[in-house]
Short mmCIF file of C-alpha atoms and ligand atoms in Angstrom, two decimals:
data_model
loop_
_atom_site.label_atom_id
_atom_site.label_comp_id
_atom_site.label_asym_id
_atom_site.label_seq_id
_atom_site.Cartn_x
_atom_site.Cartn_y
_atom_site.Cartn_z
CA MET A 1 0.00 0.00 0.00
CA SER A 2 1.32 3.44 -0.93
CA THR A 3 1.47 6.37 1.48
CA ILE A 4 -0.38 9.26 -0.13
CA ILE A 5 -0.03 12.80 1.26
CA LEU A 6 -1.90 15.93 0.20
CA GLY A 7 0.14 19.12 0.74
CA ILE A 8 -1.44 22.57 1.11
CA GLU A 9 0.50 25.85 0.90
CA SER A 10 -1.11 29.25 1.59
CA SER A 11 1.53 31.26 3.45
CA CYS A 12 1.65 34.30 1.17
CA ASP A 13 0.03 35.00 -2.21
CA ASP A 14 0.07 31.57 -3.90
CA THR A 15 -2.60 28.96 -3.22
CA SER A 16 -1.12 25.56 -3.92
CA ALA A 17 -2.00 21.88 -3.44
CA ALA A 18 0.09 18.83 -4.32
CA VAL A 19 -0.16 15.05 -4.02
CA ILE A 20 2.83 12.85 -3.23
CA SER A 21 2.67 9.05 -3.26
CA ASP A 22 5.56 7.23 -1.53
CA GLY A 23 7.68 10.33 -2.02
CA ILE A 24 6.94 10.61 -5.77
CA LEU A 25 5.16 13.72 -7.01
CA CYS A 26 1.77 13.05 -8.65
CA SER A 27 0.48 16.63 -8.99
CA ASN A 28 1.40 20.20 -8.01
CA VAL A 29 -1.21 22.88 -8.73
CA ILE A 30 -0.51 26.57 -8.07
CA ALA A 31 -2.95 29.50 -8.35
CA SER A 32 -1.09 32.82 -8.27
CA GLN A 33 -2.90 35.96 -7.21
CA LYS A 34 -2.80 38.76 -9.77
CA VAL A 35 -4.82 41.12 -7.54
CA HIS A 36 -1.68 42.46 -5.79
CA GLU A 37 0.12 43.74 -8.91
CA GLN A 38 -1.70 47.07 -8.94
CA PHE A 39 -0.58 47.76 -5.34
CA GLY A 40 3.12 46.99 -5.89
CA GLY A 41 3.18 44.39 -3.09
CA VAL A 42 1.08 41.74 -1.36
CA VAL A 43 -2.02 43.12 0.42
CA PRO A 44 -2.64 40.62 3.27
CA GLU A 45 -6.44 40.98 3.45
CA LEU A 46 -6.81 40.54 -0.31
CA ALA A 47 -4.48 37.53 -0.17
CA SER A 48 -6.63 35.70 2.39
CA ARG A 49 -9.81 36.41 0.42
CA ALA A 50 -8.21 35.07 -2.76
CA HIS A 51 -7.03 31.96 -0.88
CA GLN A 52 -10.62 31.34 0.22
CA GLN A 53 -11.78 31.50 -3.39
CA ASN A 54 -8.93 29.37 -4.74
CA ILE A 55 -8.44 26.65 -2.19
CA LEU A 56 -11.28 24.30 -3.06
CA PRO A 57 -10.71 24.32 -6.85
CA VAL A 58 -6.92 24.02 -6.37
CA VAL A 59 -7.22 21.02 -4.02
CA SER A 60 -9.83 19.35 -6.29
CA GLU A 61 -7.57 19.83 -9.31
CA ALA A 62 -4.53 18.40 -7.48
CA LEU A 63 -6.53 15.27 -6.57
CA ARG A 64 -7.90 15.00 -10.13
CA GLN A 65 -4.45 15.32 -11.73
CA ALA A 66 -3.09 12.69 -9.33
CA GLY A 67 -5.94 10.36 -10.37
CA ILE A 68 -7.17 9.85 -6.80
CA THR A 69 -10.07 10.88 -4.58
CA CYS A 70 -9.81 12.30 -1.07
CA LYS A 71 -10.61 8.81 0.31
CA ASP A 72 -7.17 7.62 -0.90
CA LEU A 73 -5.31 10.12 1.29
CA ASP A 74 -3.32 9.00 4.35
CA ALA A 75 -2.65 12.48 5.73
CA ILE A 76 -2.86 16.18 4.95
CA ALA A 77 0.26 18.30 5.32
CA PHE A 78 -0.12 22.07 5.52
CA THR A 79 2.08 25.13 6.04
CA ARG A 80 1.50 26.34 9.61
CA GLY A 81 4.02 29.20 9.38
CA PRO A 82 5.86 31.46 8.97
CA GLY A 83 3.83 33.72 6.70
CA LEU A 84 0.83 36.04 6.63
CA LEU A 85 -1.52 34.99 9.42
CA GLY A 86 -4.74 35.55 7.46
CA SER A 87 -3.41 33.52 4.54
CA LEU A 88 -2.11 30.73 6.77
CA LEU A 89 -5.47 30.54 8.55
CA VAL A 90 -7.21 29.61 5.28
CA GLY A 91 -4.88 26.68 4.50
CA THR A 92 -4.68 25.55 8.13
CA SER A 93 -8.45 25.59 8.65
CA PHE A 94 -9.09 23.88 5.33
CA ALA A 95 -6.54 21.13 6.07
CA LYS A 96 -7.91 20.50 9.54
CA GLY A 97 -11.55 20.50 8.39
CA MET A 98 -10.80 18.09 5.56
CA ALA A 99 -8.78 15.81 7.85
CA ILE A 100 -11.59 15.70 10.43
CA GLY A 101 -14.07 14.81 7.68
CA LEU A 102 -11.82 12.03 6.36
CA ASP A 103 -10.69 10.89 9.82
CA ILE A 104 -6.99 11.09 8.89
CA PRO A 105 -4.10 12.93 10.61
CA THR A 106 -2.71 16.35 9.73
CA VAL A 107 1.00 17.15 9.62
CA ASP A 108 2.17 20.74 10.09
CA VAL A 109 5.09 22.01 8.05
CA ASN A 110 7.45 24.94 8.62
CA HIS A 111 7.46 26.79 5.28
CA LEU A 112 11.23 27.28 5.40
CA HIS A 113 11.85 23.57 6.02
CA GLY A 114 9.64 22.99 2.97
CA HIS A 115 11.93 25.16 0.81
CA VAL A 116 14.98 23.23 2.05
CA LEU A 117 13.33 19.86 1.46
CA SER A 118 12.18 20.81 -2.05
CA HIS A 119 15.35 19.01 -3.20
CA PHE A 120 13.77 15.75 -2.08
CA ILE A 121 10.70 16.08 -4.34
CA LYS A 122 11.10 13.13 -6.69
CA GLU A 123 9.47 13.12 -10.09
CA SER A 124 10.72 9.60 -10.82
CA GLU A 125 11.93 6.60 -8.78
CA ASP A 126 15.57 6.92 -9.86
CA GLN A 127 15.93 10.67 -9.28
CA GLU A 128 19.00 11.55 -7.21
CA VAL A 129 18.51 13.51 -3.97
CA PRO A 130 21.09 15.19 -1.67
CA GLU A 131 22.99 13.27 0.98
CA PHE A 132 23.28 14.73 4.48
CA PRO A 133 24.79 16.94 5.69
CA PHE A 134 24.64 19.87 3.28
CA ILE A 135 24.40 23.65 3.42
CA CYS A 136 21.22 25.26 2.10
CA LEU A 137 21.22 28.87 0.99
CA LEU A 138 17.58 29.83 1.44
CA VAL A 139 16.79 33.08 -0.33
CA SER A 140 13.24 34.33 -0.76
CA GLY A 141 11.11 37.45 -0.49
CA GLY A 142 11.12 37.30 3.30
CA ASN A 143 14.22 35.27 4.21
CA SER A 144 17.94 35.03 3.52
CA GLN A 145 19.38 32.20 5.55
CA ILE A 146 22.30 29.80 5.62
CA ILE A 147 21.13 26.50 7.07
CA LEU A 148 23.15 23.42 7.98
CA VAL A 149 20.90 20.48 7.11
CA ARG A 150 21.81 17.29 8.98
CA SER A 151 18.54 15.43 8.30
CA PRO A 152 14.94 16.29 7.31
CA PHE A 153 14.34 17.03 11.00
CA ASP A 154 17.66 18.49 12.08
CA MET A 155 18.36 21.91 10.59
CA GLU A 156 20.59 24.54 12.17
CA MET A 157 20.31 28.15 11.08
CA LEU A 158 23.91 29.42 10.85
CA GLY A 159 23.04 32.89 9.60
CA THR A 160 20.04 35.01 8.71
CA THR A 161 19.24 38.52 7.54
CA ILE A 162 19.34 41.21 10.18
CA ASP A 163 17.10 43.49 8.09
CA ASP A 164 15.85 43.04 4.51
CA ALA A 165 15.90 39.76 2.60
CA ALA A 166 17.58 39.33 -0.81
CA GLY A 167 14.19 39.15 -2.52
CA GLU A 168 13.13 42.39 -0.84
CA ALA A 169 16.26 44.09 -2.19
CA PHE A 170 15.38 42.89 -5.70
CA ASP A 171 11.73 43.94 -5.37
CA LYS A 172 12.28 47.33 -3.73
CA CYS A 173 15.04 48.41 -6.15
CA ALA A 174 12.87 47.20 -9.05
CA LYS A 175 10.07 49.40 -7.73
CA VAL A 176 12.39 52.42 -7.81
CA MET A 177 13.04 51.56 -11.47
CA GLY A 178 9.29 51.49 -12.15
CA LEU A 179 9.18 47.72 -12.77
CA PRO A 180 6.06 45.72 -11.84
CA TYR A 181 5.80 43.67 -8.60
CA PRO A 182 7.47 41.29 -7.90
CA GLY A 183 10.50 42.90 -9.48
CA GLY A 184 13.02 40.05 -9.01
CA PRO A 185 12.21 38.20 -12.26
CA HIS A 186 12.21 41.51 -14.22
CA ILE A 187 15.66 42.45 -12.88
CA ASP A 188 16.86 38.95 -13.83
CA ARG A 189 15.63 39.42 -17.42
CA ILE A 190 16.90 42.99 -17.88
CA ALA A 191 20.27 42.27 -16.21
CA ALA A 192 21.19 39.88 -19.02
CA GLU A 193 21.69 42.86 -21.35
CA GLY A 194 23.60 45.10 -18.91
CA ASP A 195 27.18 45.56 -17.70
CA PRO A 196 27.41 44.27 -14.08
CA ASN A 197 30.41 46.52 -13.39
CA SER A 198 28.82 49.85 -14.35
CA PHE A 199 27.72 50.83 -10.85
CA LYS A 200 29.28 50.14 -7.44
CA PHE A 201 26.72 49.75 -4.66
CA ALA A 202 27.45 49.49 -0.93
CA LYS A 203 28.20 46.07 0.51
CA PRO A 204 27.58 45.31 4.21
CA HIS A 205 30.29 44.58 6.78
CA ILE A 206 28.40 42.29 9.13
CA PRO A 207 30.44 39.84 11.21
CA GLY A 208 29.69 36.11 11.11
CA LEU A 209 27.21 34.52 8.77
CA ASP A 210 24.37 37.03 8.99
CA TYR A 211 23.18 38.97 5.97
CA SER A 212 22.09 42.57 5.52
CA PHE A 213 20.57 44.09 2.39
CA SER A 214 19.12 47.39 3.59
CA GLY A 215 22.38 49.34 2.99
CA LEU A 216 22.51 48.13 -0.60
CA LYS A 217 18.92 49.26 -1.10
CA THR A 218 19.73 52.75 0.23
CA SER A 219 22.88 52.94 -1.88
CA PHE A 220 20.88 51.98 -4.98
CA LEU A 221 18.27 54.62 -4.17
CA TYR A 222 20.92 57.37 -3.73
CA THR A 223 22.62 56.44 -7.01
CA VAL A 224 19.33 56.74 -8.86
CA ARG A 225 18.36 59.96 -7.07
CA ASP A 226 21.73 61.68 -7.72
CA ASN A 227 21.82 60.72 -11.39
CA ILE A 228 18.21 61.54 -12.10
CA LYS A 229 18.84 65.17 -11.07
CA ALA A 230 21.30 65.55 -13.96
CA ASN A 231 19.40 63.38 -16.40
CA PRO A 232 15.64 62.75 -16.00
CA ASP A 233 15.89 59.81 -18.44
CA PHE A 234 18.63 58.16 -16.37
CA ILE A 235 16.59 55.09 -15.35
CA GLU A 236 15.29 54.44 -18.83
CA GLU A 237 18.72 54.86 -20.44
CA ARG A 238 20.66 52.78 -17.87
CA LYS A 239 18.00 50.23 -16.88
CA SER A 240 19.94 47.13 -17.87
CA ASP A 241 23.23 48.38 -16.34
CA LEU A 242 21.44 49.21 -13.07
CA ALA A 243 19.78 45.78 -13.01
CA ALA A 244 23.02 43.93 -13.84
CA SER A 245 25.03 45.83 -11.19
CA LEU A 246 22.33 45.31 -8.55
CA GLN A 247 22.11 41.60 -9.31
CA LYS A 248 25.90 41.22 -9.18
CA THR A 249 26.08 42.97 -5.79
CA ILE A 250 23.34 40.76 -4.32
CA ILE A 251 25.11 37.65 -5.63
CA ASP A 252 28.49 38.79 -4.24
CA ILE A 253 26.92 39.36 -0.81
CA LEU A 254 25.26 35.92 -0.87
CA ILE A 255 28.38 34.06 -2.04
CA ASP A 256 30.77 35.78 0.41
CA LYS A 257 28.90 34.38 3.41
CA LEU A 258 28.28 31.03 1.74
CA ALA A 259 32.05 30.66 1.31
CA ILE A 260 32.62 31.19 5.05
CA ALA A 261 29.88 28.67 5.91
CA VAL A 262 31.32 25.99 3.62
CA LYS A 263 34.82 26.56 5.00
CA GLU A 264 33.67 26.41 8.63
CA THR A 265 31.39 23.37 8.31
CA LYS A 266 33.53 21.49 5.76
CA VAL A 267 30.40 20.12 4.07
CA ASN A 268 30.76 18.85 0.53
CA ALA A 269 27.40 19.93 -0.89
CA VAL A 270 25.44 23.18 -1.26
CA ALA A 271 21.75 23.49 -2.13
CA ILE A 272 19.77 26.64 -2.89
CA GLY A 273 16.07 27.27 -2.37
CA GLY A 274 13.39 29.97 -2.18
CA GLY A 275 12.12 32.40 -4.84
CA VAL A 276 15.46 34.15 -5.39
CA SER A 277 17.08 30.81 -6.26
CA ALA A 278 15.15 31.09 -9.56
CA ASN A 279 17.54 33.94 -10.49
CA SER A 280 19.85 32.95 -13.36
CA GLY A 281 22.81 34.85 -11.90
CA VAL A 282 22.39 33.25 -8.47
CA ARG A 283 22.08 29.77 -10.02
CA ASN A 284 25.23 30.23 -12.16
CA ALA A 285 27.21 31.76 -9.30
CA VAL A 286 26.42 28.88 -6.91
CA GLU A 287 27.21 26.34 -9.60
CA ASP A 288 30.59 28.02 -10.31
CA PHE A 289 31.31 28.35 -6.59
CA CYS A 290 30.76 24.59 -6.09
CA LYS A 291 32.70 23.62 -9.20
CA ARG A 292 35.75 25.59 -8.02
CA ARG A 293 35.64 23.83 -4.65
CA ARG A 294 34.80 20.44 -6.20
CA ILE A 295 31.67 20.11 -4.10
CA LYS A 296 28.18 19.17 -5.24
CA ALA A 297 25.65 21.91 -6.16
CA TRP A 298 21.93 21.23 -5.88
CA ILE A 299 20.02 23.67 -8.06
CA PRO A 300 16.23 23.16 -7.90
CA LYS A 301 13.84 23.17 -10.83
CA ARG A 302 12.44 26.70 -11.18
CA SER A 303 8.90 25.50 -10.42
CA PHE A 304 10.07 24.31 -6.99
CA THR A 305 11.85 27.56 -6.05
CA THR A 306 8.83 29.80 -5.44
CA ASP A 307 6.02 28.85 -3.07
CA ASN A 308 4.52 25.46 -3.93
CA ALA A 309 2.72 22.66 -2.14
CA ALA A 310 4.99 19.87 -3.47
CA MET A 311 7.63 20.96 -0.94
CA VAL A 312 5.01 20.98 1.82
CA ALA A 313 3.85 17.49 0.85
CA ILE A 314 7.40 16.05 0.84
CA ALA A 315 8.25 17.67 4.20
CA GLY A 316 4.92 16.33 5.52
CA TYR A 317 5.69 12.88 4.14
CA TYR A 318 8.91 12.64 6.20
CA LYS A 319 7.09 13.76 9.35
CA TYR A 320 4.25 11.33 8.65
CA LEU A 321 6.70 8.41 8.39
CA LYS A 322 8.09 9.46 11.78
CA GLY A 323 4.58 9.64 13.26
CA GLU A 324 4.80 13.37 13.97
CA PHE A 325 1.23 14.57 13.62
CA CYS A 326 -0.27 17.96 14.40
CA SER A 327 -2.94 18.34 17.06
CA LEU A 328 -6.00 20.27 15.94
CA ASP A 329 -5.54 23.01 18.53
CA LYS A 330 -2.19 24.19 17.12
CA PRO A 331 -2.68 27.63 15.50
CA PRO A 332 -0.70 29.12 12.59
CA TYR A 333 2.30 31.34 13.41
CA SER A 334 3.57 34.35 11.50
CA LYS A 335 7.21 34.52 12.60
CA VAL A 336 10.03 32.01 12.15
CA GLU A 337 9.81 29.07 14.56
CA VAL A 338 12.83 26.97 13.59
O1 LIG B 401 9.94 32.07 -2.01
P1 LIG B 401 9.05 33.11 -2.58
O2 LIG B 401 8.04 32.71 -3.60
O3 LIG B 401 8.22 33.87 -1.49
C1 LIG B 401 8.51 33.98 -0.19
O4 LIG B 401 8.10 33.07 0.55
O5 LIG B 401 9.16 35.00 0.17
O6 LIG B 401 9.99 34.25 -3.15
C2 LIG B 401 9.51 35.41 -3.75
C3 LIG B 401 10.70 36.29 -4.06
C4 LIG B 401 10.31 37.67 -4.56
O7 LIG B 401 11.08 38.62 -3.87
C5 LIG B 401 10.70 37.62 -6.04
O8 LIG B 401 11.07 38.85 -6.60
C6 LIG B 401 11.89 36.68 -5.99
O9 LIG B 401 11.51 35.68 -5.08
N1 LIG B 401 12.20 36.09 -7.30
C7 LIG B 401 13.31 36.40 -8.01
C8 LIG B 401 13.23 35.67 -9.22
N2 LIG B 401 12.07 34.94 -9.21
C9 LIG B 401 11.45 35.21 -8.02
N3 LIG B 401 14.32 37.22 -7.71
C10 LIG B 401 15.31 37.32 -8.62
N4 LIG B 401 15.30 36.68 -9.81
C11 LIG B 401 14.30 35.85 -10.14
N5 LIG B 401 14.31 35.20 -11.32
#
């Protein structure tokens, strides 16, 4: 008999449901919310309302694509945090209600653990997955962390951002350039045509393995402000150079700390995860970094970098096998609980 897990993700602005059978992915459905674009960022109340509208069709479609009915499920895994509380409440309540109706257990998943474990989503039996231990560089809209992963249940955060996350730096600088939200993918695209050495932006001097991106953001803003005074068309004329230089600075900051972490822990593998790991420059830089050190690089498929329920289902699958279920009285949480 197979173990079949339904995963539900609703921590921010994507409603997603996925089915995993014995660790193999059967379906992964994601409904993105377009409603936030006009506001230049995620509006929490609108996000929870959209989750309410999306969740039933998304879950039904995930079951349909997997060729199963809800009666075939062994457990429901859901993101309990961190994230937007209103959004998390929708997924959490839906998962619990469905599990009560089916008389099966629920498994709660830490969203960040989900990103790390996305490397264990198998799309075929013979797909290779990382061996423990490894370092995971987790870079998303809300987090920039270096995590030492010893097992699916043993993760140690070695460093984290003390202010903005890498994704925030991408998005906020993109906003200054008049690009739509989220700006990260637009910067990625435009940067390909620019010269990464045209502008020098500030880099932080933070001891240890922690990150900081707010100084870079301010430095970017001042560069634009000073140049625009002399030339009102500055942004339009230098868009690709600005994007390329910004992307290079973010990558340099990320790789500098990663290098220290690899040296200190002596691990022989590095994985990346989170929305920013979809960035072409970040992917190439980590691959080069690992090649030079002759260590293994784990670069996820782009569809598993941003928020998705497949990662929640696989993280839930490991907890299910260990018998770690969630009691119904456990509420969602907004802040990191590693
Ligand atoms: O992991 P994620 O979907 O959401 C969080 O849980 O935070 O990450 C979203 C972030 C946004 O900041 C977005 O701009 C960034 O990932 N992102 C990218 C790219 N694709 C998504 N940043 C740079 N280049 C990309 N290609």
